[in-house]
CSV table of C-alpha atoms and ligand atoms in Angstrom, one decimal:
chain,number,residue,atom,x,y,z
A,39,UNK,CA,-27.6,-22.8,-8.3
A,40,UNK,CA,-24.3,-22.4,-10.2
A,41,UNK,CA,-23.1,-25.6,-11.8
A,42,UNK,CA,-20.2,-26.9,-9.8
A,43,UNK,CA,-17.6,-26.6,-12.5
A,44,UNK,CA,-18.4,-22.9,-12.8
A,45,UNK,CA,-18.1,-22.1,-9.1
A,46,UNK,CA,-15.5,-20.0,-7.4
A,47,UNK,CA,-14.1,-23.1,-5.6
A,48,UNK,CA,-13.8,-25.0,-8.9
A,49,UNK,CA,-11.9,-22.2,-10.5
A,50,UNK,CA,-9.7,-21.7,-7.4
A,51,UNK,CA,-9.0,-25.4,-7.3
A,52,UNK,CA,-7.8,-25.1,-11.0
A,53,UNK,CA,-5.8,-22.0,-10.0
A,54,UNK,CA,-3.8,-23.8,-7.4
A,55,UNK,CA,-2.8,-26.4,-10.0
A,56,UNK,CA,-1.1,-23.9,-12.2
A,57,UNK,CA,-0.1,-21.0,-9.9
A,58,UNK,CA,1.6,-21.1,-6.5
A,59,UNK,CA,-1.2,-20.7,-3.9
A,60,UNK,CA,-3.6,-20.1,-6.8
A,61,UNK,CA,-2.7,-16.4,-7.0
A,62,UNK,CA,-0.4,-13.9,-8.6
A,63,UNK,CA,0.0,-11.9,-5.4
A,64,UNK,CA,-0.2,-13.4,-1.8
A,65,UNK,CA,-3.0,-11.6,0.0
A,66,UNK,CA,-5.5,-12.5,-2.7
A,67,UNK,CA,-5.5,-16.1,-1.6
A,68,UNK,CA,-7.7,-15.4,1.5
A,69,UNK,CA,-5.1,-17.2,3.7
A,70,UNK,CA,-5.5,-14.7,6.5
A,71,UNK,CA,-9.3,-14.6,6.5
A,72,UNK,CA,-10.0,-18.2,5.6
A,73,UNK,CA,-12.2,-19.6,2.8
A,74,UNK,CA,-12.0,-19.4,-1.0
A,75,UNK,CA,-11.5,-16.2,-2.9
A,76,UNK,CA,-14.2,-15.1,-5.3
A,77,UNK,CA,-12.9,-15.2,-8.8
A,78,UNK,CA,-13.7,-11.9,-10.5
A,79,UNK,CA,-15.3,-11.9,-13.9
A,80,UNK,CA,-15.8,-8.2,-14.3
A,81,UNK,CA,-16.2,-5.0,-12.5
A,82,UNK,CA,-18.2,-1.8,-13.0
A,83,UNK,CA,-17.9,1.3,-10.8
A,84,UNK,CA,-18.0,0.3,-7.1
A,85,UNK,CA,-18.9,-3.3,-7.8
A,86,UNK,CA,-17.2,-6.5,-8.8
A,87,UNK,CA,-19.0,-9.6,-10.1
A,88,UNK,CA,-17.7,-13.1,-9.6
A,89,UNK,CA,-17.8,-16.2,-11.9
A,90,UNK,CA,-21.0,-17.3,-10.0
A,91,UNK,CA,-22.7,-14.1,-11.0
A,92,UNK,CA,-22.6,-12.7,-7.4
A,93,UNK,CA,-22.1,-8.9,-7.0
A,94,UNK,CA,-19.9,-7.4,-4.3
A,95,UNK,CA,-19.6,-3.8,-3.2
A,96,UNK,CA,-15.8,-3.5,-3.6
A,97,UNK,CA,-13.5,-1.8,-1.2
A,98,UNK,CA,-10.4,-3.6,-2.5
A,99,UNK,CA,-10.3,-1.5,-5.7
A,100,UNK,CA,-7.0,-3.1,-6.7
A,101,UNK,CA,-5.5,-1.9,-3.4
A,102,UNK,CA,-5.9,1.7,-4.4
A,103,UNK,CA,-5.0,1.6,-8.1
A,104,UNK,CA,-8.6,2.5,-8.8
A,105,UNK,CA,-10.0,5.8,-7.7
A,106,UNK,CA,-12.9,6.3,-10.2
A,107,UNK,CA,-14.2,2.7,-9.8
A,108,UNK,CA,-13.9,-0.1,-12.3
A,109,UNK,CA,-14.2,0.3,-16.0
A,110,UNK,CA,-14.8,4.0,-16.0
A,111,UNK,CA,-16.5,4.9,-19.4
A,112,UNK,CA,-14.0,7.6,-20.3
A,113,UNK,CA,-11.0,5.5,-19.4
A,114,UNK,CA,-12.3,2.6,-21.3
A,115,UNK,CA,-13.0,4.7,-24.4
A,116,UNK,CA,-9.5,6.4,-24.3
A,117,UNK,CA,-7.7,3.1,-23.8
A,118,UNK,CA,-9.6,1.4,-26.6
A,119,UNK,CA,-8.6,4.2,-29.0
A,120,UNK,CA,-5.0,3.9,-27.8
A,121,UNK,CA,-5.0,0.1,-28.2
A,122,UNK,CA,-5.9,0.5,-31.9
A,123,UNK,CA,-2.8,2.6,-32.4
A,124,UNK,CA,-0.5,-0.2,-31.2
A,125,UNK,CA,0.5,-1.2,-27.7
A,126,UNK,CA,4.2,-0.9,-27.3
A,127,UNK,CA,7.0,0.4,-29.5
A,128,UNK,CA,10.3,0.8,-27.7
A,129,UNK,CA,10.3,4.4,-28.7
A,130,UNK,CA,9.1,7.6,-27.0
A,131,UNK,CA,5.3,8.2,-27.3
A,132,UNK,CA,3.0,11.1,-26.8
A,133,UNK,CA,0.9,9.8,-23.8
A,134,UNK,CA,4.0,9.3,-21.6
A,135,UNK,CA,5.2,12.8,-22.3
A,136,UNK,CA,1.7,14.3,-21.5
A,137,UNK,CA,1.5,12.2,-18.3
A,138,UNK,CA,4.9,13.3,-17.2
A,139,UNK,CA,3.9,17.0,-17.8
A,140,UNK,CA,0.7,16.4,-15.8
A,141,UNK,CA,2.6,15.0,-12.8
A,142,UNK,CA,5.1,17.9,-12.9
A,143,UNK,CA,2.2,20.4,-13.0
A,144,UNK,CA,0.5,18.8,-10.0
A,145,UNK,CA,3.4,18.1,-7.7
A,146,UNK,CA,5.3,21.1,-6.4
A,147,UNK,CA,9.0,20.3,-6.4
A,148,UNK,CA,8.9,17.7,-9.2
A,149,UNK,CA,10.9,18.7,-12.3
A,150,UNK,CA,11.4,15.3,-14.0
A,151,UNK,CA,9.6,11.9,-14.0
A,152,UNK,CA,11.0,8.5,-15.0
A,153,UNK,CA,8.3,5.9,-15.7
A,154,UNK,CA,8.6,2.2,-14.7
A,155,UNK,CA,6.1,-0.6,-14.5
A,156,UNK,CA,5.6,-1.2,-10.8
A,157,UNK,CA,5.9,0.5,-7.5
A,158,UNK,CA,8.6,-1.9,-6.6
A,159,UNK,CA,10.8,-0.7,-9.4
A,160,UNK,CA,10.0,3.0,-8.5
A,161,UNK,CA,11.3,2.7,-5.0
A,162,UNK,CA,14.2,0.4,-5.9
A,163,UNK,CA,15.4,3.0,-8.4
A,164,UNK,CA,14.8,6.0,-6.1
A,165,UNK,CA,17.1,4.3,-3.6
A,166,UNK,CA,19.7,3.7,-6.3
A,167,UNK,CA,19.5,7.4,-7.3
A,168,UNK,CA,19.9,8.5,-3.6
A,169,UNK,CA,22.9,6.3,-3.1
A,170,UNK,CA,24.5,7.6,-6.3
A,171,UNK,CA,23.7,11.2,-5.4
A,172,UNK,CA,25.1,11.0,-1.8
A,173,UNK,CA,27.9,8.4,-2.4
A,174,UNK,CA,26.5,6.7,0.8
A,175,UNK,CA,25.0,3.2,1.4
A,176,UNK,CA,22.6,3.3,4.3
A,177,UNK,CA,18.9,3.4,3.9
A,178,UNK,CA,16.4,4.2,6.7
A,179,UNK,CA,12.9,2.7,6.6
A,180,UNK,CA,10.1,2.3,9.0
A,181,UNK,CA,8.6,-0.9,10.3
A,182,UNK,CA,5.2,-1.7,8.8
A,183,UNK,CA,5.7,0.4,5.7
A,184,UNK,CA,5.8,-1.4,2.4
A,185,UNK,CA,8.0,-0.4,-0.4
A,186,UNK,CA,7.6,-3.2,-2.8
A,187,UNK,CA,9.5,-6.5,-2.9
A,188,UNK,CA,13.1,-5.6,-4.0
A,189,UNK,CA,15.6,-7.4,-1.8
A,190,UNK,CA,17.1,-4.4,0.0
A,191,UNK,CA,13.7,-3.3,1.2
A,192,UNK,CA,12.4,-6.6,2.5
A,193,UNK,CA,13.8,-5.9,5.9
A,194,UNK,CA,12.3,-6.1,9.3
A,195,UNK,CA,13.4,-4.7,12.6
A,196,UNK,CA,11.8,-7.0,15.0
A,197,UNK,CA,12.1,-5.1,18.3
A,198,UNK,CA,10.8,-1.7,19.0
A,199,UNK,CA,14.1,0.1,18.8
A,200,UNK,CA,16.3,1.2,15.9
A,201,UNK,CA,17.9,-1.9,14.4
A,202,UNK,CA,19.8,-3.1,11.4
A,203,UNK,CA,17.4,-4.9,9.2
A,204,UNK,CA,17.0,-8.7,9.1
A,205,UNK,CA,15.6,-10.3,6.0
A,206,UNK,CA,11.8,-10.4,6.2
A,207,UNK,CA,11.5,-13.3,3.9
A,208,UNK,CA,13.4,-16.4,3.0
A,209,UNK,CA,15.5,-15.9,-0.1
A,210,UNK,CA,16.8,-12.5,0.9
A,211,UNK,CA,20.3,-12.6,2.2
A,212,UNK,CA,21.4,-10.8,5.3
A,213,UNK,CA,24.0,-9.0,3.1
A,214,UNK,CA,21.1,-7.6,0.9
A,215,UNK,CA,19.6,-5.8,3.9
A,216,UNK,CA,22.8,-5.0,5.7
A,217,UNK,CA,22.6,-1.3,4.8
A,218,UNK,CA,18.9,-1.1,5.6
A,219,UNK,CA,18.0,0.4,9.0
A,220,UNK,CA,14.5,-0.3,10.3
A,221,UNK,CA,12.9,2.1,12.8
A,222,UNK,CA,9.4,2.3,14.4
A,223,UNK,CA,7.0,4.6,12.4
A,224,UNK,CA,6.5,8.0,14.0
A,225,UNK,CA,9.9,8.1,15.7
A,226,UNK,CA,12.4,10.7,14.7
A,227,UNK,CA,15.8,9.1,14.0
A,228,UNK,CA,19.2,10.7,14.6
A,229,UNK,CA,20.5,10.3,11.1
A,230,UNK,CA,24.2,9.6,10.7
A,231,UNK,CA,26.3,11.1,8.0
A,232,UNK,CA,26.5,7.7,6.3
A,233,UNK,CA,22.8,7.6,5.5
A,234,UNK,CA,21.9,8.0,1.8
A,235,UNK,CA,18.2,8.3,2.3
A,236,UNK,CA,15.1,7.9,4.5
A,237,UNK,CA,12.2,6.2,2.7
A,238,UNK,CA,8.7,6.7,4.2
A,239,UNK,CA,5.1,6.3,3.4
A,240,UNK,CA,3.8,9.8,4.4
A,241,UNK,CA,0.7,8.0,5.5
A,242,UNK,CA,1.4,4.4,6.2
A,243,UNK,CA,-1.3,2.3,4.4
A,244,UNK,CA,0.2,-1.2,4.4
A,245,UNK,CA,-0.2,-1.9,8.2
A,246,UNK,CA,-3.8,-0.7,8.1
A,247,UNK,CA,-3.8,3.1,7.9
A,248,UNK,CA,-1.4,4.7,10.3
A,249,UNK,CA,-1.2,8.5,10.4
A,250,UNK,CA,2.0,10.4,10.8
A,251,UNK,CA,2.1,12.3,14.1
A,252,UNK,CA,1.8,16.1,13.9
A,253,UNK,CA,5.1,17.5,12.7
A,254,UNK,CA,6.8,14.1,12.2
A,255,UNK,CA,7.2,14.3,8.5
A,256,UNK,CA,8.7,17.8,8.9
A,257,UNK,CA,11.2,16.6,11.5
A,258,UNK,CA,12.2,13.8,9.2
A,259,UNK,CA,12.9,16.4,6.5
A,260,UNK,CA,15.0,18.4,9.0
A,261,UNK,CA,17.0,15.4,10.2
A,262,UNK,CA,17.7,14.5,6.6
A,263,UNK,CA,18.7,18.0,5.6
A,264,UNK,CA,21.0,18.3,8.6
A,265,UNK,CA,23.3,15.5,7.3
A,266,UNK,CA,22.6,15.7,3.6
A,267,UNK,CA,20.6,12.5,3.4
A,268,UNK,CA,17.7,12.5,0.9
A,269,UNK,CA,14.1,12.1,1.9
A,270,UNK,CA,12.0,9.8,-0.3
A,271,UNK,CA,8.2,9.8,-0.1
A,272,UNK,CA,6.8,6.5,-1.2
A,273,UNK,CA,3.5,7.9,-2.5
A,274,UNK,CA,2.5,4.7,-4.4
A,275,UNK,CA,-0.8,4.8,-2.4
A,276,UNK,CA,-1.0,8.4,-1.2
A,277,UNK,CA,-0.1,9.9,-4.6
A,278,UNK,CA,-3.2,11.5,-6.1
A,279,UNK,CA,-5.3,9.7,-3.5
A,280,UNK,CA,-5.0,12.4,-0.7
A,281,UNK,CA,-5.1,15.4,-3.0
A,282,UNK,CA,-4.5,16.8,-6.5
A,283,UNK,CA,-0.8,16.7,-5.7
A,284,UNK,CA,-0.7,13.7,-3.3
A,285,UNK,CA,0.7,13.6,0.2
A,286,UNK,CA,3.4,16.2,-0.2
A,287,UNK,CA,0.9,18.9,-1.2
A,288,UNK,CA,-1.6,17.6,1.4
A,289,UNK,CA,1.0,18.1,4.2
A,290,UNK,CA,2.9,20.9,2.6
A,291,UNK,CA,6.3,19.1,2.8
A,292,UNK,CA,8.5,18.4,-0.2
A,293,UNK,CA,10.8,15.4,-0.1
A,294,UNK,CA,13.8,15.1,-2.5
A,295,UNK,CA,12.3,12.2,-4.4
A,296,UNK,CA,8.8,10.8,-4.9
A,297,UNK,CA,7.6,7.4,-5.9
A,298,UNK,CA,4.2,7.0,-7.6
A,299,UNK,CA,2.2,4.0,-8.7
A,300,UNK,CA,-1.2,2.5,-8.5
A,301,UNK,CA,-3.5,5.5,-9.4
A,302,UNK,CA,-1.2,6.9,-12.1
A,303,UNK,CA,-1.5,3.8,-14.3
A,304,UNK,CA,-5.3,4.1,-14.5
A,305,UNK,CA,-5.6,0.3,-13.8
A,306,UNK,CA,-2.6,-0.6,-15.9
A,307,UNK,CA,1.0,-1.5,-14.7
A,308,UNK,CA,2.6,1.9,-14.5
A,309,UNK,CA,4.6,3.7,-11.8
A,310,UNK,CA,7.2,6.4,-11.6
A,311,UNK,CA,9.9,8.1,-9.6
A,312,UNK,CA,10.1,11.8,-9.7
A,313,UNK,CA,12.0,14.7,-8.2
A,314,UNK,CA,14.3,17.6,-8.6
A,315,UNK,CA,16.2,18.0,-11.9
A,316,UNK,CA,19.7,17.6,-10.4
A,317,UNK,CA,18.8,14.3,-8.8
A,318,UNK,CA,16.7,12.9,-11.7
A,319,UNK,CA,19.3,13.8,-14.2
A,320,UNK,CA,21.6,11.3,-12.6
A,321,UNK,CA,19.5,8.6,-14.4
A,322,UNK,CA,20.8,7.2,-17.7
A,323,UNK,CA,21.1,8.5,-20.4
A,324,UNK,CA,21.3,11.9,-18.8
A,325,UNK,CA,23.6,10.7,-16.1
A,326,UNK,CA,25.6,7.7,-14.8
A,327,UNK,CA,22.9,5.7,-13.0
A,328,UNK,CA,21.6,2.8,-15.0
A,329,UNK,CA,17.9,2.0,-15.2
A,330,UNK,CA,15.7,0.8,-18.0
A,331,UNK,CA,12.5,-1.0,-18.9
A,332,UNK,CA,11.0,-2.6,-22.1
A,333,UNK,CA,7.4,-1.7,-21.2
A,334,UNK,CA,8.3,1.5,-19.3
A,335,UNK,CA,6.0,4.4,-20.1
A,336,UNK,CA,3.7,2.1,-22.0
A,337,UNK,CA,1.3,4.2,-24.1
A,338,UNK,CA,-1.9,2.4,-23.1
A,339,UNK,CA,-1.1,2.7,-19.4
A,340,UNK,CA,-0.1,6.3,-19.8
A,341,UNK,CA,-3.3,7.1,-21.7
A,342,UNK,CA,-5.4,5.5,-18.9
A,343,UNK,CA,-3.4,7.3,-16.2
A,344,UNK,CA,-3.8,10.6,-17.9
A,345,UNK,CA,-7.5,10.1,-18.4
A,346,UNK,CA,-7.9,9.4,-14.7
A,347,UNK,CA,-5.8,12.4,-13.6
A,348,UNK,CA,-7.9,14.6,-15.9
A,349,UNK,CA,-10.9,13.9,-13.6
A,350,UNK,CA,-9.1,14.5,-10.3
A,351,UNK,CA,-9.6,18.2,-9.6
A,352,UNK,CA,-9.9,19.8,-6.2
A,353,UNK,CA,-13.7,19.3,-6.0
A,354,UNK,CA,-13.1,15.6,-6.7
A,355,UNK,CA,-11.1,15.3,-3.4
A,356,UNK,CA,-13.6,17.4,-1.4
A,357,UNK,CA,-16.4,15.0,-2.5
A,358,UNK,CA,-14.4,11.9,-1.9
A,359,UNK,CA,-13.3,13.1,1.5
A,360,UNK,CA,-17.0,13.8,2.4
A,361,UNK,CA,-17.8,10.2,1.5
A,362,UNK,CA,-14.9,8.9,3.5
A,363,UNK,CA,-16.0,10.9,6.6
A,364,UNK,CA,-19.5,9.6,6.2
A,365,UNK,CA,-18.2,6.0,6.2
A,366,UNK,CA,-15.8,6.6,9.1
A,367,UNK,CA,-18.5,8.1,11.3
A,368,UNK,CA,-21.0,5.4,10.4
A,369,UNK,CA,-18.6,2.6,11.0
A,370,UNK,CA,-17.3,3.9,14.3
A,371,UNK,CA,-20.7,4.7,15.7
A,372,UNK,CA,-22.4,1.5,14.3
A,373,UNK,CA,-19.7,-0.9,15.4
A,374,UNK,CA,-18.9,1.0,18.6
A,375,UNK,CA,-22.5,0.9,19.9
A,376,UNK,CA,-22.4,-2.9,19.7
A,377,UNK,CA,-19.5,-2.8,22.3
A,378,UNK,CA,-16.8,-3.7,19.8
A,379,UNK,CA,-13.8,-1.5,20.0
A,380,UNK,CA,-13.0,0.0,16.7
A,381,UNK,CA,-11.0,2.9,15.1
A,382,UNK,CA,-11.3,4.1,11.6
A,383,UNK,CA,-8.3,6.3,10.9
A,384,UNK,CA,-8.8,8.7,8.1
A,385,UNK,CA,-6.7,11.1,6.1
A,386,UNK,CA,-8.7,12.9,3.4
A,387,UNK,CA,-10.3,10.1,1.3
A,388,UNK,CA,-8.0,7.4,2.7
A,389,UNK,CA,-9.5,5.1,5.4
A,390,UNK,CA,-8.4,2.1,7.4
A,391,UNK,CA,-10.1,0.0,10.1
A,392,UNK,CA,-8.5,-1.3,13.4
A,393,UNK,CA,-10.4,-3.3,16.0
A,394,UNK,CA,-8.6,-1.5,18.9
A,395,UNK,CA,-9.3,0.6,22.0
A,396,UNK,CA,-6.3,2.8,21.5
A,397,UNK,CA,-5.0,4.8,18.6
A,398,UNK,CA,-2.5,3.0,16.4
A,399,UNK,CA,0.7,4.9,15.7
A,400,UNK,CA,3.2,2.2,14.8
A,401,UNK,CA,3.6,-1.4,13.6
A,402,UNK,CA,3.7,-3.0,17.1
A,403,UNK,CA,0.3,-1.5,17.9
A,404,UNK,CA,-1.0,-2.3,14.4
A,405,UNK,CA,0.0,-5.9,14.8
A,406,UNK,CA,-1.6,-6.1,18.3
A,407,UNK,CA,-4.9,-5.0,16.8
A,408,UNK,CA,-4.6,-7.0,13.6
A,409,UNK,CA,-3.8,-10.3,15.3
A,410,UNK,CA,-6.9,-10.5,17.4
A,411,UNK,CA,-8.8,-12.3,14.8
A,412,UNK,CA,-11.6,-9.7,14.8
A,413,UNK,CA,-10.9,-8.5,11.3
A,414,UNK,CA,-11.2,-12.0,10.0
A,415,UNK,CA,-14.6,-12.3,11.6
A,416,UNK,CA,-15.7,-8.9,10.4
A,417,UNK,CA,-14.4,-9.6,6.9
A,418,UNK,CA,-16.3,-12.8,6.6
A,419,UNK,CA,-19.6,-11.4,8.0
A,420,UNK,CA,-19.4,-8.5,5.6
A,421,UNK,CA,-18.6,-10.8,2.6
A,422,UNK,CA,-21.8,-12.7,3.4
A,423,UNK,CA,-23.6,-9.3,3.0
A,424,UNK,CA,-21.8,-8.9,-0.4
A,425,UNK,CA,-19.5,-6.2,0.9
A,426,UNK,CA,-15.9,-7.0,-0.1
A,427,UNK,CA,-13.1,-5.6,2.1
A,428,UNK,CA,-9.5,-6.5,1.5
A,429,UNK,CA,-8.8,-10.1,2.5
A,430,UNK,CA,-6.2,-9.2,5.1
A,431,UNK,CA,-6.2,-7.0,8.2
A,432,UNK,CA,-3.2,-4.9,7.1
A,433,UNK,CA,-4.8,-3.2,4.1
A,434,UNK,CA,-6.6,0.1,3.7
A,435,UNK,CA,-10.3,0.5,2.6
A,436,UNK,CA,-10.4,2.1,-0.8
A,437,UNK,CA,-13.3,4.4,-1.7
A,438,UNK,CA,-13.9,5.6,-5.2
A,439,UNK,CA,-16.0,8.3,-6.7
A,440,UNK,CA,-18.3,5.6,-7.9
A,441,UNK,CA,-19.3,4.6,-4.3
A,442,UNK,CA,-22.7,6.3,-3.9
A,443,UNK,CA,-24.1,7.5,-0.7
A,444,UNK,CA,-26.5,4.6,-0.9
A,445,UNK,CA,-23.5,2.2,-1.1
A,446,UNK,CA,-22.0,3.8,1.9
A,447,UNK,CA,-25.2,3.5,3.9
A,448,UNK,CA,-25.5,-0.2,2.9
A,449,UNK,CA,-21.9,-0.7,4.1
A,450,UNK,CA,-22.6,0.9,7.5
A,451,UNK,CA,-25.8,-1.2,7.8
A,452,UNK,CA,-23.9,-4.4,7.0
A,453,UNK,CA,-21.1,-3.4,9.4
A,454,UNK,CA,-23.6,-2.8,12.2
A,455,UNK,CA,-25.2,-6.2,11.7
A,456,UNK,CA,-21.8,-7.8,11.6
A,457,UNK,CA,-20.7,-6.1,14.8
A,458,UNK,CA,-23.9,-7.3,16.5
A,459,UNK,CA,-23.1,-10.9,15.5
A,460,UNK,CA,-19.5,-10.4,16.7
A,461,UNK,CA,-20.7,-9.1,20.1
A,462,UNK,CA,-23.1,-12.0,20.4
A,463,UNK,CA,-20.4,-14.6,19.6
A,464,UNK,CA,-18.2,-12.9,22.2
A,465,UNK,CA,-20.9,-13.0,24.9
A,466,UNK,CA,-21.4,-16.7,24.2
A,467,UNK,CA,-17.7,-17.4,24.8
A,468,UNK,CA,-17.9,-16.1,28.4
B,735,PLP,C1,1.8,-1.2,-3.6
B,735,PLP,C2,2.9,-0.4,-3.0
B,735,PLP,C3,4.2,-0.6,-3.5
B,735,PLP,C4,4.6,-1.6,-4.6
B,735,PLP,O1,4.0,-1.4,-5.8
B,735,PLP,P1,3.8,-2.6,-6.8
B,735,PLP,O2,3.3,-1.9,-8.0
B,735,PLP,O3,2.9,-3.6,-6.2
B,735,PLP,O4,5.2,-3.1,-7.0
B,735,PLP,C5,5.2,0.2,-3.0
B,735,PLP,N1,4.9,1.1,-2.0
B,735,PLP,C6,3.7,1.3,-1.5
B,735,PLP,C7,3.5,2.3,-0.5
B,735,PLP,C8,2.7,0.5,-2.0
B,735,PLP,O5,1.5,0.6,-1.4
C-alpha cells in the first residue's frame, strides 16, 4: 500500500491548492471522465509510471507530441549533449537551422520555416501572414477543429450552417471573433472575395478523429484559389504523424501555409509555421509582419525534434500504420461482438474511437457520440486494467513505435473485457 501522502490523490489535492483545477491544461483534470488524475513520475517507451508506482500502457503520449514513445534513448542522449552547451542564447543556433532544412526537405511546397514555441502561436501567426498577404480580414474555420487558444480562433458556430463565430469561451470578445466564420467540417464553402484564409485540420483530431471526405480538401483548395484566399493546413497533429511529409504529402495536396507542432519538438515546446517563400518573407525582419519569441527555435527543442525526425523514414510509417490497423480491427471486432456500437476511424497511424452506429463526419455527429457517457465508462474500465486513454472523449488515440504487438494485444483484450462489462451494465438498466 502506498503511504497516503505519496498517493495520486494527495498530490492532486496539493495541485488544486496552487494551480487552477490542479492542472496546466484543462483536459488533464479528468473532469469529463471523473476521478482523480494519476500523477506521472516518469515514462519509458509506451508506458508511464505514476507516483504510486503503478504502470500504465499510455495512449495519451502527450496528445501526439510523442511518436517514438517516452524517453527514447537517442533523443535523451542528443538533448543531454545539447543541454551541456547551454540552453538558450537569443542568437541563431545550428540545431534550428538543421531542423528548418529537414522540414523543407520533407514537405513539398515548403520553402521557409519560422519557429515558435506552441501550436497556438503557429496558427495565430499563419493567420496574421494570410491577412497581410491578402489585405483581407475574414478567416474561415470548421466546427470541431482546434487551432490553439488565441482569441480569434476560439469561435464556435453553434448551428449546423455557416455562421459568424461566437466566442467559445468567456473572456473572448465578440469583436475578436467577428471576422471568424465557422462552418461544419466536410462542407465546401462558397468563399467570398473578402476571405483572407481557410484554416483546417486536414484530418480533424480534436473532436475524436474525423476524416476528410474524399475530395474535400481538394475542393477547399480550389475554392480558395478561385478568390485568392489562402489555404492553411493546421498540421500540428497530422504533421509527421501521417507520413514523412505529413498530411499534405499523404493526401497529395499543397496548402499555402502549414502549421506544425507536437512531434517536431521531440517532447519540448516547439512549433512552426511554414510555406512558400513569397508568403513567409512577409515576416519580420524580411518583411513587414511582426512576430517574435524569446525562446523561439530553442536549441534543445530543435535538437530533440531533429533526432526524432531522423528516425521517421517511410518504413517507420508502414510499420506504425500496421500497428494502428491491428488495433483498429481488434477494437472494432472485440467491442462490436459485445453488442456495443463502436467505430475506430483510422488514417495511417492516426486512430480515434467513437461509440456510434454511424460514421462521424462532422462536429454535430461527433458530439452526439461523445456525449453518450460511453467513453467515460470505457475510459474508466480500461484505466482499471492499466491502459490509459486520453481523459476526454474528443481526443485521438496516439500510438508510438514503442507500442509492441504484445501491448496492442493487451489493449484489445482489456477493451473486450471492458465492453462486456458495459454490455452487462446496459442489460441491467433495462
Ligand atoms: C495541439 C494543437 C494546437 C495547439 O498547439 P499548442 O502547442 O497546444 O498550443 C493547434 N492545432 C492543433 C490541430 C492541435 O492539435
